[in-house]
mmCIF file of C-alpha atoms and ligand atoms in Angstrom:
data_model
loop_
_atom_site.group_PDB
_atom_site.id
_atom_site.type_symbol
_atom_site.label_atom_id
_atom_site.label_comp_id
_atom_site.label_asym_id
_atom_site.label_seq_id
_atom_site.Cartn_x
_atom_site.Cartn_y
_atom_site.Cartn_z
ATOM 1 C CA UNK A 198 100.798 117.861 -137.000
ATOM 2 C CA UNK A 199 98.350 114.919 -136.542
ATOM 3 C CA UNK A 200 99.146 112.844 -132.945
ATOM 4 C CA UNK A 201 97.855 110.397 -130.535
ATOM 5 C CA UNK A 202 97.756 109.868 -127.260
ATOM 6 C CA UNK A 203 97.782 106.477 -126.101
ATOM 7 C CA UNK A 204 97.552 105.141 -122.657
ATOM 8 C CA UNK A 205 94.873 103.664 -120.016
ATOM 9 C CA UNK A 206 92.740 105.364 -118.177
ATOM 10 C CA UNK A 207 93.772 108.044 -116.019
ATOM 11 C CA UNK A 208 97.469 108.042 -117.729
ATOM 12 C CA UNK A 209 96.918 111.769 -118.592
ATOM 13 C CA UNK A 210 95.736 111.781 -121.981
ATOM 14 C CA UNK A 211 93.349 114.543 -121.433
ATOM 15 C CA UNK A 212 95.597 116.429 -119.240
ATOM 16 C CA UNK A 213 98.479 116.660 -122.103
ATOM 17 C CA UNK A 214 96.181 116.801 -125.003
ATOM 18 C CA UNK A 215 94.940 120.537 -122.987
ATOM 19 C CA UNK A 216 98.291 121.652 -122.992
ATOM 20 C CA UNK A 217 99.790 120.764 -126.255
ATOM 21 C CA UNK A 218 96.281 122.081 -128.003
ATOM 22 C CA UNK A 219 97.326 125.385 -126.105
ATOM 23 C CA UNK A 220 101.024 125.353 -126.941
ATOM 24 C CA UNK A 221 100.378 124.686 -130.752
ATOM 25 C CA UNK A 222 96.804 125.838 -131.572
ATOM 26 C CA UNK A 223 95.820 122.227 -132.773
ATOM 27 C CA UNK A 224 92.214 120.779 -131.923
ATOM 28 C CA UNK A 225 91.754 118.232 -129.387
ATOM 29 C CA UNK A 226 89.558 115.908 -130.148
ATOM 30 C CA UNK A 227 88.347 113.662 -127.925
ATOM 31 C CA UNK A 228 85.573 110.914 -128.337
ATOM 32 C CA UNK A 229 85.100 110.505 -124.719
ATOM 33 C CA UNK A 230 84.099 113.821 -124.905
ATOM 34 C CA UNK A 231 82.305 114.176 -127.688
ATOM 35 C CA UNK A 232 80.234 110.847 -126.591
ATOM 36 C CA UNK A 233 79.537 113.167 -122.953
ATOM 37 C CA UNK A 234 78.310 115.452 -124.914
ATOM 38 C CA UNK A 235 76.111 113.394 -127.464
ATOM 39 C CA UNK A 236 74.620 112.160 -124.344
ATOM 40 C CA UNK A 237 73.948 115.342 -122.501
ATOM 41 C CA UNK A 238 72.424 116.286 -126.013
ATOM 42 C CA UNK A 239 70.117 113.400 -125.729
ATOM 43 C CA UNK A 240 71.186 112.367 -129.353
ATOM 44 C CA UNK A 241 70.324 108.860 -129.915
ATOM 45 C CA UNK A 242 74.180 107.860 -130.251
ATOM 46 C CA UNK A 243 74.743 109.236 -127.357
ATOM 47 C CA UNK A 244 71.968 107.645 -124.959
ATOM 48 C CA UNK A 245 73.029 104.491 -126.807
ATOM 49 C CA UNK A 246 76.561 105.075 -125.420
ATOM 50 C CA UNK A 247 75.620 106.256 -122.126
ATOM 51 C CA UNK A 248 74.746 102.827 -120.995
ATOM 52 C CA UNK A 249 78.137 101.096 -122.132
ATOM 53 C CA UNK A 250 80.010 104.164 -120.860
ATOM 54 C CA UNK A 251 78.371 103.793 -117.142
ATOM 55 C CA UNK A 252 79.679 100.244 -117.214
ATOM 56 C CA UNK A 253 83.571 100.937 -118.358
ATOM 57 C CA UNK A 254 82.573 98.982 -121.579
ATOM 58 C CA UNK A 255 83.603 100.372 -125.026
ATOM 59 C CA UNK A 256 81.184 102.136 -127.578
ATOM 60 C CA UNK A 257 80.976 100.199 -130.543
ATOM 61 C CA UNK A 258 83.578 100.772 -133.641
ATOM 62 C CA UNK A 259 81.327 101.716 -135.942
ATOM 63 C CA UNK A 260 79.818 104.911 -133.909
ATOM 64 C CA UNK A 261 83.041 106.345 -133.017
ATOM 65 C CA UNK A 262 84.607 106.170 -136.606
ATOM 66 C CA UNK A 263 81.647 107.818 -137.787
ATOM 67 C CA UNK A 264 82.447 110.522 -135.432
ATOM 68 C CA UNK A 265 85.772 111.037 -135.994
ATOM 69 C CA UNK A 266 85.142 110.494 -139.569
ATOM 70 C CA UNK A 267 82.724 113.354 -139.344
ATOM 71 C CA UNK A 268 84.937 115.452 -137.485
ATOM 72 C CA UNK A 269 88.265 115.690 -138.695
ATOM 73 C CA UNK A 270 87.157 116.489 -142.336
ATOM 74 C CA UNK A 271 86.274 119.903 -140.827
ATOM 75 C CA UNK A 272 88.267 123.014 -141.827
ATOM 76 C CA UNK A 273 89.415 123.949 -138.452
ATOM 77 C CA UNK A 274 91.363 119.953 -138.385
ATOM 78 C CA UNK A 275 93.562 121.043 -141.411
ATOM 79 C CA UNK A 276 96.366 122.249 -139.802
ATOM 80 C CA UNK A 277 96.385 119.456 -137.425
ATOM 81 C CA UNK A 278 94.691 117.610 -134.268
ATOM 82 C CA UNK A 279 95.626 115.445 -131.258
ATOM 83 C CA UNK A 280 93.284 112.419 -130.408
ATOM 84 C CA UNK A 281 92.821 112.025 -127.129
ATOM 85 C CA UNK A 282 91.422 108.347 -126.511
ATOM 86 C CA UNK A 283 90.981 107.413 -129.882
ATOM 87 C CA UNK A 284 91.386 104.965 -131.747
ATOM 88 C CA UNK A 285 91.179 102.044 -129.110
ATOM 89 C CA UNK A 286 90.780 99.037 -131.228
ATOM 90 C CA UNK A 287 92.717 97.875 -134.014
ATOM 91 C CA UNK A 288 89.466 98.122 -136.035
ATOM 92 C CA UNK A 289 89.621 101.970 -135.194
ATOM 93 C CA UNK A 290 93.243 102.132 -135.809
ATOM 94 C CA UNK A 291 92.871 100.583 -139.594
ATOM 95 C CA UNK A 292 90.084 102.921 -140.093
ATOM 96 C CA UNK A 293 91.960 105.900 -139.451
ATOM 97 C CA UNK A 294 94.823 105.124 -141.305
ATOM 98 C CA UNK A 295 91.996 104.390 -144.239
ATOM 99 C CA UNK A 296 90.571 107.792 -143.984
ATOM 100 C CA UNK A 297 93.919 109.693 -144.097
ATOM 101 C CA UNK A 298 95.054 107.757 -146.557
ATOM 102 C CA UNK A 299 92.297 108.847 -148.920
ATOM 103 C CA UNK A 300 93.560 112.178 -148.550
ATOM 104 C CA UNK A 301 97.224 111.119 -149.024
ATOM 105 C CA UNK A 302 97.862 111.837 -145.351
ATOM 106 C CA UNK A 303 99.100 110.441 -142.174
ATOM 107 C CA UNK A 304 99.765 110.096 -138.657
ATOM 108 C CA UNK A 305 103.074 111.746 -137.611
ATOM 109 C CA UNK A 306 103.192 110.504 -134.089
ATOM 110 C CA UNK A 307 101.929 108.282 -131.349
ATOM 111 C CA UNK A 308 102.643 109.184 -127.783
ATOM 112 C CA UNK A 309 102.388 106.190 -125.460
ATOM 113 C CA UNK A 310 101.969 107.771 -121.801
ATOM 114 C CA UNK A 311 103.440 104.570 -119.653
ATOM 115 C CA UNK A 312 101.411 104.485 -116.363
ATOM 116 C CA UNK A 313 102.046 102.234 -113.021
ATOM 117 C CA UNK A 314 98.424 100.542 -113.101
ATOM 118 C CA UNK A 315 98.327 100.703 -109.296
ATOM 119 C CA UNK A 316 98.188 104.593 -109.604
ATOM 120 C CA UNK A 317 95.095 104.864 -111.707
ATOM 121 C CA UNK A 318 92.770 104.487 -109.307
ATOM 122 C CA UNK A 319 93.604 107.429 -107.636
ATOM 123 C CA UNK A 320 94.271 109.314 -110.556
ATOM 124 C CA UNK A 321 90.765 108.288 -111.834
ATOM 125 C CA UNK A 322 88.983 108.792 -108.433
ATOM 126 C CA UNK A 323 90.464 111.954 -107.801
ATOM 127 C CA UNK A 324 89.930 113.698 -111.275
ATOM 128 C CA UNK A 325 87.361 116.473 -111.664
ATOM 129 C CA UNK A 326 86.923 119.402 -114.540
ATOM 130 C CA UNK A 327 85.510 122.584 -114.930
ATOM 131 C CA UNK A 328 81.861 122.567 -116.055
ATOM 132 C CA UNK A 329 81.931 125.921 -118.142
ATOM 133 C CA UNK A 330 85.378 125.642 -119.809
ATOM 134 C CA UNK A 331 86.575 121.782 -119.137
ATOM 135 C CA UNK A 332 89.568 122.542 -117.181
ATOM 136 C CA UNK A 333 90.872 119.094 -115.867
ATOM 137 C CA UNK A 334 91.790 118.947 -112.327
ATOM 138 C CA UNK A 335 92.490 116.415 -109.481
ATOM 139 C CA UNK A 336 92.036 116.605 -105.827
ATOM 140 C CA UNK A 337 95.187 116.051 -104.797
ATOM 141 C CA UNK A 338 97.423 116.130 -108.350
ATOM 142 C CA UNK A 339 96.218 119.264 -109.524
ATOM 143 C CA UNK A 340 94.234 121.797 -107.471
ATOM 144 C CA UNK A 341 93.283 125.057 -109.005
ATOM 145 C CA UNK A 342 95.274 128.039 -107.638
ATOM 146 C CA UNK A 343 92.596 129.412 -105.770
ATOM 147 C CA UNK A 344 90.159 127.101 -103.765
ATOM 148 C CA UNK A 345 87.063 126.558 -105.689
ATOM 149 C CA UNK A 346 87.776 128.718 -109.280
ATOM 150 C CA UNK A 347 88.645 127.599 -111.884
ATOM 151 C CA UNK A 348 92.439 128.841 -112.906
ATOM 152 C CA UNK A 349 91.391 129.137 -116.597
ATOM 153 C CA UNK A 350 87.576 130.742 -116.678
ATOM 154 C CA UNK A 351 86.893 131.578 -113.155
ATOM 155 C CA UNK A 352 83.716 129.934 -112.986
ATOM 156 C CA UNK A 353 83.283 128.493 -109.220
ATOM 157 C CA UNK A 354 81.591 125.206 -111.251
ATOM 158 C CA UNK A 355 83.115 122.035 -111.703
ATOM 159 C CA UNK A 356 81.705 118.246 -112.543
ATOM 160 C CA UNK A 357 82.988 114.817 -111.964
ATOM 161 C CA UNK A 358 82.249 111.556 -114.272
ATOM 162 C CA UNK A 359 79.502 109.202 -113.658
ATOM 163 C CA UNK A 360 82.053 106.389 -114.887
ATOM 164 C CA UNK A 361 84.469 107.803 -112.309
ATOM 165 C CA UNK A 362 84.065 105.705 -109.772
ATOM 166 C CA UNK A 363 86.534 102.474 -108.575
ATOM 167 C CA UNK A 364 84.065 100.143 -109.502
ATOM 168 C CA UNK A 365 84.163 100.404 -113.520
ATOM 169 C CA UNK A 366 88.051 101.176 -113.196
ATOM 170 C CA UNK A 367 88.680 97.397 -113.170
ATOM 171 C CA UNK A 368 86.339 96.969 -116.305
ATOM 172 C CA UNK A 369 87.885 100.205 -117.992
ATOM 173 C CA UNK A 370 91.512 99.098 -117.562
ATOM 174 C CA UNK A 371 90.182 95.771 -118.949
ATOM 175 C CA UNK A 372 88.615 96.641 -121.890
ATOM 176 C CA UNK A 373 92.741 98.558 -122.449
ATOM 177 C CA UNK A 374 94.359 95.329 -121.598
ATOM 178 C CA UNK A 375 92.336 93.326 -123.867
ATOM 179 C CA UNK A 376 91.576 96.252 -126.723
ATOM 180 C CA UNK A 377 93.377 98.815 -126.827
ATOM 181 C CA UNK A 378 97.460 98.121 -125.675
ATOM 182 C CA UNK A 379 97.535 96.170 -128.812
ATOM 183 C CA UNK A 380 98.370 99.611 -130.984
ATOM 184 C CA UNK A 381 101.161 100.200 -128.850
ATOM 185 C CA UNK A 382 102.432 96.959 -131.309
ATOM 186 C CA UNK A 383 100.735 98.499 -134.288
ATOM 187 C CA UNK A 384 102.287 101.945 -133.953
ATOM 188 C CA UNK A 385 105.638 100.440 -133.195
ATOM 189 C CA UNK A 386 105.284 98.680 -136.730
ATOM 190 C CA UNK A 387 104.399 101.928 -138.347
ATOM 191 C CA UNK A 388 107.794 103.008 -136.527
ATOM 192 C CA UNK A 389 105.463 106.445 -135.427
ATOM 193 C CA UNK A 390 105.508 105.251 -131.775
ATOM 194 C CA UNK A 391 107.275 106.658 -128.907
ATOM 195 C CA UNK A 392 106.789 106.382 -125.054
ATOM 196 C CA UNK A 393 107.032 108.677 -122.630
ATOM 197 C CA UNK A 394 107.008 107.987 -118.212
ATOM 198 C CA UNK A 395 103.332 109.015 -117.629
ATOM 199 C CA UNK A 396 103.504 108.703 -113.665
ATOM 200 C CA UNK A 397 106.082 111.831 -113.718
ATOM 201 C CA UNK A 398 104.867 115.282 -112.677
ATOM 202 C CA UNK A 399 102.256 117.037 -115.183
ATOM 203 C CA UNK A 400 104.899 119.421 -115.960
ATOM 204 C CA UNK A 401 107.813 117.003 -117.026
ATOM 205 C CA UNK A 402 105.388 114.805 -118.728
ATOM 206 C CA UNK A 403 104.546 117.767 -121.067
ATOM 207 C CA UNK A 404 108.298 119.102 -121.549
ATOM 208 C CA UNK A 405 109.023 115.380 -122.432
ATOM 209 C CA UNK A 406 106.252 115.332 -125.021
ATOM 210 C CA UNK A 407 107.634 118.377 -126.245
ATOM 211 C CA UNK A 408 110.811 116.847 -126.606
ATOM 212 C CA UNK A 409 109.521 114.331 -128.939
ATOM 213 C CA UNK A 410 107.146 116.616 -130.893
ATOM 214 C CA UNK A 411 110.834 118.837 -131.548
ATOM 215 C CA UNK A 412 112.411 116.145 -133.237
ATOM 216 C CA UNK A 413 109.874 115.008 -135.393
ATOM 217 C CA UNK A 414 110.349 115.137 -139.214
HETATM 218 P P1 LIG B 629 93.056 110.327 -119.219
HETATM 219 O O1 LIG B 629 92.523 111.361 -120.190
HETATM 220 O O2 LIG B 629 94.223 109.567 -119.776
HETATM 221 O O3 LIG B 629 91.986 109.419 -118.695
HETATM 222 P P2 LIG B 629 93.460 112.630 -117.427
HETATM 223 O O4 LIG B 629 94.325 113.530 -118.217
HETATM 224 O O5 LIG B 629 92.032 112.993 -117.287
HETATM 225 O O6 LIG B 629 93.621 111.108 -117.953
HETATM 226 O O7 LIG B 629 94.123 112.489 -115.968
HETATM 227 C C1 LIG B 629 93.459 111.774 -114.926
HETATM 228 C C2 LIG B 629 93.565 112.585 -113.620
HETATM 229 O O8 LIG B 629 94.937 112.580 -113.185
HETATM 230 C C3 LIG B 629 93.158 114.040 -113.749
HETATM 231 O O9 LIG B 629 92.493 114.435 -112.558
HETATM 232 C C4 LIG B 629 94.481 114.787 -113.915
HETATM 233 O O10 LIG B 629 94.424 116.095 -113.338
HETATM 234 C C5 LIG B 629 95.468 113.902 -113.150
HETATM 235 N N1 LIG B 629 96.788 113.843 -113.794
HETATM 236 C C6 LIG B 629 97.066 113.839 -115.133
HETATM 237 N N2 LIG B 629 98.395 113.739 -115.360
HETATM 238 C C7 LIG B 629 98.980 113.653 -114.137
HETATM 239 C C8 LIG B 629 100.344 113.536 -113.687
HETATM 240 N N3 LIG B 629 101.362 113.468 -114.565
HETATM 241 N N4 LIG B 629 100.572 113.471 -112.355
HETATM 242 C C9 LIG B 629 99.534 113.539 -111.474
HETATM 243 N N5 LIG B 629 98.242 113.648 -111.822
HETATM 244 C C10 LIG B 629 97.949 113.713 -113.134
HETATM 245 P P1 LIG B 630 89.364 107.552 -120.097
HETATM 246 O O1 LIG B 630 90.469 107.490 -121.080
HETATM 247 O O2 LIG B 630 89.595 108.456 -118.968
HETATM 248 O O3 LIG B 630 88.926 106.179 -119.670
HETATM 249 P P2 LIG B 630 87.407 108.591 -122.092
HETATM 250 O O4 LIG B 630 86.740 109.877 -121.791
HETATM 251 O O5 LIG B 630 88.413 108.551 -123.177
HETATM 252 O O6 LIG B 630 87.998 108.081 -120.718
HETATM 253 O O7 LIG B 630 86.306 107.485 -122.422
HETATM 254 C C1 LIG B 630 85.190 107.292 -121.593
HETATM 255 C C2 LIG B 630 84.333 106.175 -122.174
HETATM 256 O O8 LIG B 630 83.853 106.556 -123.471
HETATM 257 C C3 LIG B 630 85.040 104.843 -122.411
HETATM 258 O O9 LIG B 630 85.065 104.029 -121.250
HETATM 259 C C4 LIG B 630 84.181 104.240 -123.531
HETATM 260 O O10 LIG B 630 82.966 103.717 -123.007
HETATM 261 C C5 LIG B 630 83.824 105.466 -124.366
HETATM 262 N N1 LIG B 630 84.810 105.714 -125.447
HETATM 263 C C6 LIG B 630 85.581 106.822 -125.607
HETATM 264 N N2 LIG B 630 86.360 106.734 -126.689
HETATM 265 C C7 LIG B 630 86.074 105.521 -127.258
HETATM 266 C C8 LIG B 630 86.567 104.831 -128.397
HETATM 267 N N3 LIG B 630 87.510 105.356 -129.199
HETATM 268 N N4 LIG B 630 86.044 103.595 -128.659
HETATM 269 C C9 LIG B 630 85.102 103.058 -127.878
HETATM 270 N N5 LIG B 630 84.606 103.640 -126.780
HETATM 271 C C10 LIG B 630 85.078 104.873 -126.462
HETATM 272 ZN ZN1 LIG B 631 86.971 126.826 -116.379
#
C-alpha cells in the first residue's frame, strides 16, 4: 500500500505515520527527517537545507525529489510506504505521480489530517522525540508512561527541533497555505483523497485512519 499524509504542521503526520508503519510493516518515509539527518551528517544537501529549515521556509523541489526518488526505488519500499510530509508542492506531487508511473504504479490513498490552526502552536511547541529510537512525544498530548524513558527503547534521551519554536510556526503554516493545501484539490481530482478530524485524540485519529485504509480497493 503506497499513502500520504497530508496536513500542516503539527496535524500529526508523524505521529500516525509511527503507528500505521507499526501496524502494517510499511516504511515511513519522511523528508523532514531525512533532511535532519542529511544535516546532522554534514552532507552538503543537508547544510544547504538547514538554513531554509531554521526559517520555516521550504527546501527546494528539486532536492527533495531527488531524495525520494532515491529512496523509494529501494527493495525494502516494494511492498509499500507512507510519506510523511511529502510531496508539498504541486511540482512534487507531479513528480511522484511521474516516477510511479514509470513503474506502472500508483498512489492508493491520501489522508488529509484536518487540524484547527489555532491548535498548532501548541502542538508544535510542545512536541519532543526520542533521540535513540525517534519516539514522538508531547508535553502535555503525549507523555511517555514513565517520567523521563522513553516507552519504546528506554533510553532516558530525548531532542526537540531547532524549527520548533512559535516564531517560524507562522512562516511554516504559510509556506502550507500558500504551497502545499493545494493537493488537497489535486488528490480530490485523482478521487484518492479522504479526510480525517486531526484535532481528535491520537488514538481515534489512528482507528479512523484505519477505517479508511479497510475499505480501500
Ligand atoms: P506533524 O508530523 O504533522 O508535524 P506530529 O505527528 O509530530 O505532527 O505531531 C505534533 C505534536 O503533536 C507531537 O508532539 C505529537 O505527539 C502531538 N500530537 C500528534 N497527534 C496528536 C493528537 N491527535 N492529539 C494531541 N496531540 C497530538
Ligand atoms: P512539519 O510537518 O512538522 O512542519 P517536517 O519535518 O515535515 O515538519 O519538515 C520540516 C522542514 O523540512 C520544513 O519546514 C521544510 O523546510 C523541510 N521539508 C520537509 N519536507 C519537505 C518537502 N517535501 N519539500 C520542501 N521542504 C521540505
Ligand atoms: Zn526511544
Amino acid at each position: 500500500m503506497k499513502l500520504i499524509l497530508l496536513g500542516p504542521p503539527g496535524a500529526g503526520k508523524g505521529t500516525q505515520a509511527q503507528q500505521i508503519s507499526k501496524r502494517r510493516g510499511l516504511v515511513q518515509l519522511s523528508t523532514g527527517d531525512m533532511l535532519r539527518a542529511a544535516t546532522r551528517a554534514g552532507t552538503e544537501i543537508g547544510l544547504k537545507a538547514q538554513a531554509l529549515m531554521d526559517k520555516g521556509e521550504l527546501v527546494s523541489d528539486e532536492v527533495v525529489v531527488g531524495i525520494i526518488a532515491e529512496r523509494i526505488g529501494q527493495p525494502d519500499c516494494k511492498p509499500g510506504f507512507i510519506l510523511d510530509g511529502f510531496p508539498r508542492t504541486l511540482q512534487q506531487a507531479a513528480a511522484l505521480d511521474r516516477m510511479l508511473d514509470d513503474k506502472g504504479d500508483r498512489m492508493d490513498a491520501v489522508v488529509e489530517l484536518r487540524a484547527d490552526y489555532n491548535q498548532l502552536v501548541e502542538r508544535i511547541v510542545g512536541r519532543y522525540a526520542c533521540s535513540k529510537c525517534g519516539e514522538g512525544y508531547h508535553d502535555r498530548f503525549k507523555r511517555p508512561k514513565v517520567r523521563g524513558v522513553c516507552d519504546v527503547c528506554g533510553s532516558t534521551e530525548f531532542t526537540r527541533r531547532a524549527d520548533d519554536n512559535a516564531e517560524t510556526v507562522t512562516t511554516r503554516m504559510m509556506a502550507y497555505y500558500r504551497e502545499t493545501s493545494p493537493l488537497i484539490g489535486y488528490y480530490f481530482c485523482k478521487g484518492i483523497l479522504h479526510v480525517v478530524d486531526g484535532m481528535a485524540p491520537i488514538d481515534e485519529v489512528s482507528a479512523a485512519i484505519e477505517g479508511v485504509l479497510a475499505k480501500l480497493p
